[in-house]
mmCIF file of C-alpha atoms and ligand atoms in Angstrom:
data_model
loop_
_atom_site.group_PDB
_atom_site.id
_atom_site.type_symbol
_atom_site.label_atom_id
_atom_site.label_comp_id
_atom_site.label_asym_id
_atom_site.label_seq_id
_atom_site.Cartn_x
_atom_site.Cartn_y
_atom_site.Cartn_z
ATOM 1 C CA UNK A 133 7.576 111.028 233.332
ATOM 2 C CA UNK A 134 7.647 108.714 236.515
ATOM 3 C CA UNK A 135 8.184 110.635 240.006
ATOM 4 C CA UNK A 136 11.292 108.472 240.110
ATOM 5 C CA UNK A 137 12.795 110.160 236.925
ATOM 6 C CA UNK A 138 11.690 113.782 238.767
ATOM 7 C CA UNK A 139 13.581 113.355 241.335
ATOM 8 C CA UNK A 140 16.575 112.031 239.491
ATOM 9 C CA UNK A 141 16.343 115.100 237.833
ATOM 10 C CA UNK A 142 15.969 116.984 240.808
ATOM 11 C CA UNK A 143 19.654 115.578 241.851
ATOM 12 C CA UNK A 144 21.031 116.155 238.617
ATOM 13 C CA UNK A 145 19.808 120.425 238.265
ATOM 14 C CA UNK A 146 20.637 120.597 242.207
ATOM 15 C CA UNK A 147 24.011 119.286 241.950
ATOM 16 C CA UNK A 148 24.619 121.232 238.956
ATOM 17 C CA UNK A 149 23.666 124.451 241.264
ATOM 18 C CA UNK A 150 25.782 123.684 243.974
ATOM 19 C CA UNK A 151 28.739 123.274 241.343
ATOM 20 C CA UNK A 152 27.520 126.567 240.307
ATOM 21 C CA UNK A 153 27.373 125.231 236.733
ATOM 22 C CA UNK A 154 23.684 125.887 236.027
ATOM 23 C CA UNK A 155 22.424 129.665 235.513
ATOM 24 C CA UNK A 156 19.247 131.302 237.555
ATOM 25 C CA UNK A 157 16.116 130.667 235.785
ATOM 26 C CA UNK A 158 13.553 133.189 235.981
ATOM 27 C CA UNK A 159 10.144 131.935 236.194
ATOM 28 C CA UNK A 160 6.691 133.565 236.692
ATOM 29 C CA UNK A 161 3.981 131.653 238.526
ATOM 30 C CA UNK A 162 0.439 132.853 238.806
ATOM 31 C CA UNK A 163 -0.995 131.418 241.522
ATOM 32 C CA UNK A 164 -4.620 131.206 241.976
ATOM 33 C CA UNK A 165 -5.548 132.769 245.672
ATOM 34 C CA UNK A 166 -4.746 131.864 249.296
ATOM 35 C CA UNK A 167 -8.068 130.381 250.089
ATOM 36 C CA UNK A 168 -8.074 127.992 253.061
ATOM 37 C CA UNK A 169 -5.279 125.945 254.778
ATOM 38 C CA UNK A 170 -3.385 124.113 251.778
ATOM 39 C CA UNK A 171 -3.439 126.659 249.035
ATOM 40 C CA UNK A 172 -1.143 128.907 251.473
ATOM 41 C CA UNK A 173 1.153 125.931 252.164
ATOM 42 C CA UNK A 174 1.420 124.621 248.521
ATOM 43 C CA UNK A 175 2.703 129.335 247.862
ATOM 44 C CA UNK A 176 5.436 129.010 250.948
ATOM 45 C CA UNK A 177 6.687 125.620 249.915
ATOM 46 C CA UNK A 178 7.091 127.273 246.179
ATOM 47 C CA UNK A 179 8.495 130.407 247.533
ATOM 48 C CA UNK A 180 10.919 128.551 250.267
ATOM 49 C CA UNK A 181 12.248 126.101 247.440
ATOM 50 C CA UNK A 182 12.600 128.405 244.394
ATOM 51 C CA UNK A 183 16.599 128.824 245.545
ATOM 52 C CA UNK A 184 17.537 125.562 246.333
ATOM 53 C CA UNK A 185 17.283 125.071 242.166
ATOM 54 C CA UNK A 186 18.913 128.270 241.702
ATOM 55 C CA UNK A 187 15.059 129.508 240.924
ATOM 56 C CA UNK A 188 14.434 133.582 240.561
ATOM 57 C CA UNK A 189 10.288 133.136 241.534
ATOM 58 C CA UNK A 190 7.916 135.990 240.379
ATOM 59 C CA UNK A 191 5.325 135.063 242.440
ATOM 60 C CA UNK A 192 2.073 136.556 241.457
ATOM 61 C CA UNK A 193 -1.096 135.763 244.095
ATOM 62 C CA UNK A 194 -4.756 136.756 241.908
ATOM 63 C CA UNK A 195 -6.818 136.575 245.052
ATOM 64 C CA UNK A 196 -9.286 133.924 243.153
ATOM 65 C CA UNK A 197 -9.896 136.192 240.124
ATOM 66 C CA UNK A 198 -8.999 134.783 236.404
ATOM 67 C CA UNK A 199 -8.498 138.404 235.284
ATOM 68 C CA UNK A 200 -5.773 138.209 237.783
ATOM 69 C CA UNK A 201 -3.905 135.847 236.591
ATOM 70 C CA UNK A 202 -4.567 136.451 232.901
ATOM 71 C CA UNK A 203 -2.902 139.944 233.875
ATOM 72 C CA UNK A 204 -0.059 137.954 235.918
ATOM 73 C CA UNK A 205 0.862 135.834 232.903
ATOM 74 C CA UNK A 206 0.903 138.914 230.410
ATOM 75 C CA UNK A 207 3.310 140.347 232.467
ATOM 76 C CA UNK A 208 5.199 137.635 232.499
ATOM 77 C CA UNK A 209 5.437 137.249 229.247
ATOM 78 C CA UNK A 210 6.312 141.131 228.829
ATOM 79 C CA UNK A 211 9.135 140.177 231.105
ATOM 80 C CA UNK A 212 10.458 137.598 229.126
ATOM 81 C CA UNK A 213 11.151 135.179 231.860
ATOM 82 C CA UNK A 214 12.335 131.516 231.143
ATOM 83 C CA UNK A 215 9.473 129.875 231.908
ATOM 84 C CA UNK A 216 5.954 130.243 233.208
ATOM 85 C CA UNK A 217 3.839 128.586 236.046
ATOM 86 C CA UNK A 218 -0.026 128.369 236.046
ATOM 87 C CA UNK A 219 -2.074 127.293 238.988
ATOM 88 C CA UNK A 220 -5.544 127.996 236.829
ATOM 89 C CA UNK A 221 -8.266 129.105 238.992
ATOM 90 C CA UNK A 222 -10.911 127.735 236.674
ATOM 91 C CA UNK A 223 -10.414 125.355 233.492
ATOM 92 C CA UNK A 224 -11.898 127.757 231.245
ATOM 93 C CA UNK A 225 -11.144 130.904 229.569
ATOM 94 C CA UNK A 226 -7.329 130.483 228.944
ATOM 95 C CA UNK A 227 -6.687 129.500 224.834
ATOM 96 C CA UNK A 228 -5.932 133.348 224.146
ATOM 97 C CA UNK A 229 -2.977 133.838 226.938
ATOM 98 C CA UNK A 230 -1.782 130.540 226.623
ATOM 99 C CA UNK A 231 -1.092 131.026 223.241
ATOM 100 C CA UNK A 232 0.618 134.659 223.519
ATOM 101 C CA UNK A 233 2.654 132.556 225.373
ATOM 102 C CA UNK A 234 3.218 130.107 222.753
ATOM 103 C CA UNK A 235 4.415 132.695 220.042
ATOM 104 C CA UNK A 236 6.630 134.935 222.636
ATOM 105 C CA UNK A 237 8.434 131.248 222.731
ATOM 106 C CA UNK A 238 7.765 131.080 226.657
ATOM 107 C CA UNK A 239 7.082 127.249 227.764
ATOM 108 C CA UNK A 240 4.235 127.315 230.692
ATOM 109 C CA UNK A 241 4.030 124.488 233.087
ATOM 110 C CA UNK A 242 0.288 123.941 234.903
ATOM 111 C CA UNK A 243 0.163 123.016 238.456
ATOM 112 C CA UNK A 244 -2.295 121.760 240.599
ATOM 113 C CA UNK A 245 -5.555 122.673 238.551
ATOM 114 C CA UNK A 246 -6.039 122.535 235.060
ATOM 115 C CA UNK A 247 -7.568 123.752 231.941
ATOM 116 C CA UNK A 248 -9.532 122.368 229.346
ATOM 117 C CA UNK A 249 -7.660 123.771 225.962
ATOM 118 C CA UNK A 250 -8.218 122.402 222.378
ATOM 119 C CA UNK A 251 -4.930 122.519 221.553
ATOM 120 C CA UNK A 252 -2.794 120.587 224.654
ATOM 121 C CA UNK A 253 0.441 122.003 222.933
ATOM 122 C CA UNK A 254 -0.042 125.367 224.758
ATOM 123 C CA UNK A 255 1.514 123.923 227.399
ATOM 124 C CA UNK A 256 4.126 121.912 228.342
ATOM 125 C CA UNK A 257 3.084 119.646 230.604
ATOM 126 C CA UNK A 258 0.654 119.508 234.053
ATOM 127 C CA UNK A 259 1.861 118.687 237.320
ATOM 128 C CA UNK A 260 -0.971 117.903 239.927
ATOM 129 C CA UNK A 261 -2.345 115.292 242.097
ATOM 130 C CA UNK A 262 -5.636 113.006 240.570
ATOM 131 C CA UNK A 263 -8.910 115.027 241.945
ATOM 132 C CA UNK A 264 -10.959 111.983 240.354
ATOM 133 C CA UNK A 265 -9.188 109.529 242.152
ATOM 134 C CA UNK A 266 -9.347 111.890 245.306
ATOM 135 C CA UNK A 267 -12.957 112.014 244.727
ATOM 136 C CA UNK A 268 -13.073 107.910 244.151
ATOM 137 C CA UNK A 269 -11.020 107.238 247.327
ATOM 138 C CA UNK A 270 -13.319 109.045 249.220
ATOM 139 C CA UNK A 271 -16.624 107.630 248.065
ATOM 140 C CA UNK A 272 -14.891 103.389 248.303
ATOM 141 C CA UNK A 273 -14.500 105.206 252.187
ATOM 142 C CA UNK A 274 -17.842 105.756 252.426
ATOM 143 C CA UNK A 275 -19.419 103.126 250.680
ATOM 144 C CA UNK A 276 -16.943 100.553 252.956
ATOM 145 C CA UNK A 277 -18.219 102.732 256.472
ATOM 146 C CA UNK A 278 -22.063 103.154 255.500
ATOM 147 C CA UNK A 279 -22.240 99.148 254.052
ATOM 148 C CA UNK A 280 -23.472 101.292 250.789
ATOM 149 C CA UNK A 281 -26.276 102.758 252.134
ATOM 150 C CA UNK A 282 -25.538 106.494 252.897
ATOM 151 C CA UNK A 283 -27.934 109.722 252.137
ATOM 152 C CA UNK A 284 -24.996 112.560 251.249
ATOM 153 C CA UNK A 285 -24.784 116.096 251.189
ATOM 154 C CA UNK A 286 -21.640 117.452 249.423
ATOM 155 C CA UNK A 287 -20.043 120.735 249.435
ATOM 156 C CA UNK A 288 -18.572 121.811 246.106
ATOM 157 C CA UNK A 289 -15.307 123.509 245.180
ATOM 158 C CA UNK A 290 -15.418 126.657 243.510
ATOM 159 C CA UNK A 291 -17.378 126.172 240.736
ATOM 160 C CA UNK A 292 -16.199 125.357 237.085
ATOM 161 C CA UNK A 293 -12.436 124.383 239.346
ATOM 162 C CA UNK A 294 -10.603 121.088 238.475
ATOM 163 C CA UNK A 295 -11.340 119.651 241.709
ATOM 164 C CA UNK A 296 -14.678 120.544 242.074
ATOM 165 C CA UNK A 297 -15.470 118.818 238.251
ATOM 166 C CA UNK A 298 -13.247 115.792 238.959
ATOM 167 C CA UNK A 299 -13.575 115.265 242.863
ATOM 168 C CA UNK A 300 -17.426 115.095 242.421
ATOM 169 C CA UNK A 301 -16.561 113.092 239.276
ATOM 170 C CA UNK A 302 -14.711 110.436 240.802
ATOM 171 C CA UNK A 303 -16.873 110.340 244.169
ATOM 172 C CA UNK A 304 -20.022 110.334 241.870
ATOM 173 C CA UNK A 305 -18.780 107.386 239.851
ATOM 174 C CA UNK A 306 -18.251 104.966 243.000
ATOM 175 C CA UNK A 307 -21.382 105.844 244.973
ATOM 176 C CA UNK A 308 -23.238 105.134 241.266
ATOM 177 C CA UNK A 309 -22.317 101.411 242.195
ATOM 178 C CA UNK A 310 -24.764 101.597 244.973
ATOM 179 C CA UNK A 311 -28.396 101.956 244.957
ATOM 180 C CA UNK A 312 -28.687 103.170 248.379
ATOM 181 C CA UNK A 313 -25.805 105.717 247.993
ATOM 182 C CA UNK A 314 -27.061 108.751 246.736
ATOM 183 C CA UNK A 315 -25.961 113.143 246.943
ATOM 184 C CA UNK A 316 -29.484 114.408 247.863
ATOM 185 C CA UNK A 317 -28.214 117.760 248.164
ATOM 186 C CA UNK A 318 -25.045 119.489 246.549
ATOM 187 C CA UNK A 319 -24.173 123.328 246.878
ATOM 188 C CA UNK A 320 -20.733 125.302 246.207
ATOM 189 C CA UNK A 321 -18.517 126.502 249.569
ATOM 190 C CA UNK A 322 -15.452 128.073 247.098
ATOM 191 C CA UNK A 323 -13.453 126.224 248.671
ATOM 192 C CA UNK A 324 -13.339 128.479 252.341
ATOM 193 C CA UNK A 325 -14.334 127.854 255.687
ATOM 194 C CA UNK A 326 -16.679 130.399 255.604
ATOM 195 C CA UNK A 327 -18.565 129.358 252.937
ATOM 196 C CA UNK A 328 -18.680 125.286 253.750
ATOM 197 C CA UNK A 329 -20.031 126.784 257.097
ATOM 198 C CA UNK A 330 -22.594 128.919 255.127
ATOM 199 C CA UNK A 331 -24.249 125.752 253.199
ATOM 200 C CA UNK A 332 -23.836 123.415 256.000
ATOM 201 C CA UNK A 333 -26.323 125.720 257.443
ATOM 202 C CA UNK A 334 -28.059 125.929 254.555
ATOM 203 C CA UNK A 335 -28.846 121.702 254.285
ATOM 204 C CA UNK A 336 -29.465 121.821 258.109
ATOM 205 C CA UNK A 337 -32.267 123.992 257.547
ATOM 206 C CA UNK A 338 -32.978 121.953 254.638
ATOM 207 C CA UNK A 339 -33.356 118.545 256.028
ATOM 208 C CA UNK A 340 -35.003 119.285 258.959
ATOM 209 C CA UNK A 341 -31.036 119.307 260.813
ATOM 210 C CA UNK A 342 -30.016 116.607 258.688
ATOM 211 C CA UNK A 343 -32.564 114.035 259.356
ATOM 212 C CA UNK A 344 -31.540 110.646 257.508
ATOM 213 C CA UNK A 345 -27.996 112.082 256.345
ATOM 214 C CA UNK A 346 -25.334 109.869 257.049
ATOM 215 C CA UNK A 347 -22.376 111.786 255.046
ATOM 216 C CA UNK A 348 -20.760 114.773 254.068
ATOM 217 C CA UNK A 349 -18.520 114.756 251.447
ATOM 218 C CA UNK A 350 -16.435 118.174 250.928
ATOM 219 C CA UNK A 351 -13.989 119.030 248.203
ATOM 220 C CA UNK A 352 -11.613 120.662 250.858
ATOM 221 C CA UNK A 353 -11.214 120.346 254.554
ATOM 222 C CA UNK A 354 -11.796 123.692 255.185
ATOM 223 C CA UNK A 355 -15.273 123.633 254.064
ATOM 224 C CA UNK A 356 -15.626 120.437 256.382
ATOM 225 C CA UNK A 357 -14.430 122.734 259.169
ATOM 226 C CA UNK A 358 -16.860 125.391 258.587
ATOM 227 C CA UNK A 359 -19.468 122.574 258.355
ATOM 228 C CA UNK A 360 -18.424 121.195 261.830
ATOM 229 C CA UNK A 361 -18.669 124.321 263.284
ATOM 230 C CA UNK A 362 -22.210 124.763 261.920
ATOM 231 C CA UNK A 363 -23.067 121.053 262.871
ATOM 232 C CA UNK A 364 -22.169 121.613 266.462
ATOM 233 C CA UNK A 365 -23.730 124.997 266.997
ATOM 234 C CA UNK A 366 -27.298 123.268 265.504
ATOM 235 C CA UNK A 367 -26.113 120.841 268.443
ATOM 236 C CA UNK A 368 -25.529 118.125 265.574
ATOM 237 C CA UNK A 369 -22.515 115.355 266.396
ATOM 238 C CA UNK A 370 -20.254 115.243 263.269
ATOM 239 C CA UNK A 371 -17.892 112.431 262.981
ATOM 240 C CA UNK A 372 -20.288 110.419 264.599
ATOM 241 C CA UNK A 373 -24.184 111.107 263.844
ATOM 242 C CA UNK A 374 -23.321 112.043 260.276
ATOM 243 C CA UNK A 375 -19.612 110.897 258.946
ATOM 244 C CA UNK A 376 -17.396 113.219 257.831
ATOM 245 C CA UNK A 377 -15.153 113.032 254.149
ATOM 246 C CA UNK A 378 -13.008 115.725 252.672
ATOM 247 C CA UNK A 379 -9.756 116.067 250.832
ATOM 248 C CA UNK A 380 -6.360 117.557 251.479
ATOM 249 C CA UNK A 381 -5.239 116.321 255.200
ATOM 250 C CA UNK A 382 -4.285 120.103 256.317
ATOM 251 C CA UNK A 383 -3.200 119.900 260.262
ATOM 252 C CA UNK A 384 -6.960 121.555 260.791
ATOM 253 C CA UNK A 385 -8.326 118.546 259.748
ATOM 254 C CA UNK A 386 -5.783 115.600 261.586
ATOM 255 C CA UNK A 387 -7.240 118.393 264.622
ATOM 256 C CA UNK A 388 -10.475 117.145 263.593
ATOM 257 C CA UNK A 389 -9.982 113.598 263.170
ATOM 258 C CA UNK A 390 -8.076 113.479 266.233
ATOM 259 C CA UNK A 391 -11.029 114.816 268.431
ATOM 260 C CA UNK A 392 -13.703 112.841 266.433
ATOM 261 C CA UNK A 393 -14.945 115.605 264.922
ATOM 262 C CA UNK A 394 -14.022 114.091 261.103
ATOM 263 C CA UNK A 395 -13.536 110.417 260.028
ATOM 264 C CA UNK A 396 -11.457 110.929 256.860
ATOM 265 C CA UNK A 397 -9.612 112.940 254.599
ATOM 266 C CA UNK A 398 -7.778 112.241 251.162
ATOM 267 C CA UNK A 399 -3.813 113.789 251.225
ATOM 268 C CA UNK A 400 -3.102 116.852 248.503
ATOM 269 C CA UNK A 401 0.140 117.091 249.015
ATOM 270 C CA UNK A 402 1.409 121.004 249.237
ATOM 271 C CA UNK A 403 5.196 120.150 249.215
ATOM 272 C CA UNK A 404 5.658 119.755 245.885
ATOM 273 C CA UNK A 405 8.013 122.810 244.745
ATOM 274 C CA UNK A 406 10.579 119.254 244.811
ATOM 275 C CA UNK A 407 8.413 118.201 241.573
ATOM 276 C CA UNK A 408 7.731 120.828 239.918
ATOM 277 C CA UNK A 409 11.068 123.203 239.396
ATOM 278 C CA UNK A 410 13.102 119.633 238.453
ATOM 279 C CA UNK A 411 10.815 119.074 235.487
ATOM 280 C CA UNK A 412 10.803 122.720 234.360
ATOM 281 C CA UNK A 413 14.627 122.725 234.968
ATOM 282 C CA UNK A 414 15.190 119.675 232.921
ATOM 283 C CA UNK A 415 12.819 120.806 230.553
ATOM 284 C CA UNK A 416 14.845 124.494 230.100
ATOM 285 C CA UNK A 417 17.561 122.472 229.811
ATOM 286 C CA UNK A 418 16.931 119.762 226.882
ATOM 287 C CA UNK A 419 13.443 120.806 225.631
ATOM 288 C CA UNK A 420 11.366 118.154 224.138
ATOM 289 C CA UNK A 421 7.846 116.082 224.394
ATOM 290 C CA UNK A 422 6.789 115.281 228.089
ATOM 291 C CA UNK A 423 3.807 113.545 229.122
ATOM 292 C CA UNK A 424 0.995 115.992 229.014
ATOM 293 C CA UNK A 425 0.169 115.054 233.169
ATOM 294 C CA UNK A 426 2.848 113.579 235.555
ATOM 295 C CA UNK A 427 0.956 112.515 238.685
ATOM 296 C CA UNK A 428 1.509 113.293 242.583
ATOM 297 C CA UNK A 429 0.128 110.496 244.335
ATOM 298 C CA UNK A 430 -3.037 110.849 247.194
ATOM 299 C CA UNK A 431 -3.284 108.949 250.063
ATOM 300 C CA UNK A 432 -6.351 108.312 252.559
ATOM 301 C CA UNK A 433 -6.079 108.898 256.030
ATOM 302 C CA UNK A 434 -8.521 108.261 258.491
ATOM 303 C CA UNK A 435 -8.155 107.946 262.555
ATOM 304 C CA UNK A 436 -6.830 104.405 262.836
HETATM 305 C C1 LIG B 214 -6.691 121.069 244.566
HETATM 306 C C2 LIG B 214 -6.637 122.530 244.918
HETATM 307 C C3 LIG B 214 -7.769 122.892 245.817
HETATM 308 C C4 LIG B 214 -7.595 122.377 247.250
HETATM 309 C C5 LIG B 214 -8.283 123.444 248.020
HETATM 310 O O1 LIG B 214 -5.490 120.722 243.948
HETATM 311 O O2 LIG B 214 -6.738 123.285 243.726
HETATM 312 O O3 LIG B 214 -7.823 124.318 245.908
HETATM 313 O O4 LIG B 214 -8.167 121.107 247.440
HETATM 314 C C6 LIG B 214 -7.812 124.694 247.287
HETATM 315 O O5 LIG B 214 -7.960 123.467 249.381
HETATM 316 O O6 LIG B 214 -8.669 125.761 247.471
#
């Protein structure tokens, strides 16, 4: 389903709400954590919108654990509610719930991540942004700044996440073009400040404070941030000794950027509660076959 078809959709269920013709839905959404900057933005924007489709939100946050959510999404289905939201924190592990799901007749909608299932009918459809082309945008970045000749370190999403698979997926497979690109050294941040400052500090010590490293690529800004920090207190100049790629353009990061402490980041949009409750809506409404992955475009900003 185009974007362009969402949002007609979005005018149809809203207008239908303000005539008061449409009932409250009631719909359960397990949400993976609030890790960094964006994850935090992507819950308010759900939580602010849920009403403006006439939206009863059961918002339940697991605090990064997938026994969390499993134990979300069971009560969700004990509820009964209309429909069910899954932001999965990792793509594994989730045939068994999603199909409890499927036989208590409860449709469930994936957002953001995703999950690698057999059987794609145990779930509707997924509504996220590319992570491989996040990850591709990125490295054509690079490889256009460092004439494709660039030693990189890269800090990982959490590990066995969407993102982290398909960003280093989609980075990997541009920087393969060029013999003179290469990751010498890759290590998992989860995603946090804290820990993209903890293996920043890790490669420093590692490659003698970076020697001959011209990039790092992180899956999130807010490991980038935690890297700056531990760049500048080994008295290192990122942005402009080693170049600096991430993904998600949080305001932390355009901080960055601004100040010439980063060079680029790749947009995840968080305001998307405006694509994802028309498509469930529409769905409640006249269920049928959607595409299994409508897209939310990324963009690439940089300081000019
Ligand atoms: C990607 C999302 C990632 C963000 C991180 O869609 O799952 O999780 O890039 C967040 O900031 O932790």
């Amino acid at each position: 389903m185009s974007l362009k078809k969402i949002i007609a959709a979005a005018i149809v269920s809203s207008s239908a709400i303000i005539a008061g013709t449409a009932s409250a839905q009631t719909i359960g959404f397990s949400q993976v954590g609030s890790e960094g900057d964006w994850r935090p933005a992507f819950s308010a924007n759900m939580q602010e919108t849920a009403s403006d489709y006439g939206v009863d939100l059961k918002f339940a946050n697991a605090q990064g654990k997938q026994e969390e959510q499993l134990r979300a999404v069971r009560a969700f289905i004990a509820q009964g509610v209309d429909a069910i939201i899954i932001a999965p924190v990792v793509v594994t592990g989730w045939d068994q719930v999603l199909q409890e799901a499927k036989e208590a007749e409860i449709p469930v909608f994936l957002v953001d991540r995703d999950v690698d299932v057999e059987d794609k009918s145990l779930y509707v459809t997924r509504i996220s942004a590319d992570f491989n082309l996040e990850g591709r945008l990125a490295g054509a970045w690079l490889a256009a700044e460092s004439l494709g000749d660039c030693k990189i370190v890269e800090l990982q999403g959490t590990t066995g996440s969407a993102p982290a698979i398909e960003r280093n997926g989609g980075f990997q497979a541009v920087i393969d073009q060029f013999p003179a690109m290469e990751i010498v050294a890759t290590q998992s941040g989860d995603f946090t400040t804290e820990g993209g400052k903890r293996v920043m500090e890790a490669f420093i010590k590692s490659t003698n404070n970076l020697e001959g490293i011209c990039a790092s690529f992180a899956h999130n800004d807010n490991m980038q941030l935690g890297a700056i920090q531990a760049m500048k207190e080994a008295g290192l100049n990122p942005g402009e000794d080693v170049l600096m790629v991430s993904v998600d353009y949080v305001p932390a990061i355009m901080d960055a950027i601004a100040a010439g402490d980063a060079n680029a980041s790749v947009e995840l949009r968080s305001a998307v509660g405006e694509f994802i409750y028309p498509v469930i809506l529409d769905y409640l409404e006249n269920p049928r076959e959607l595409d299994k992955w409508i897209v939310i475009p990324s963009d690439l900003h940089t300081a000019n």
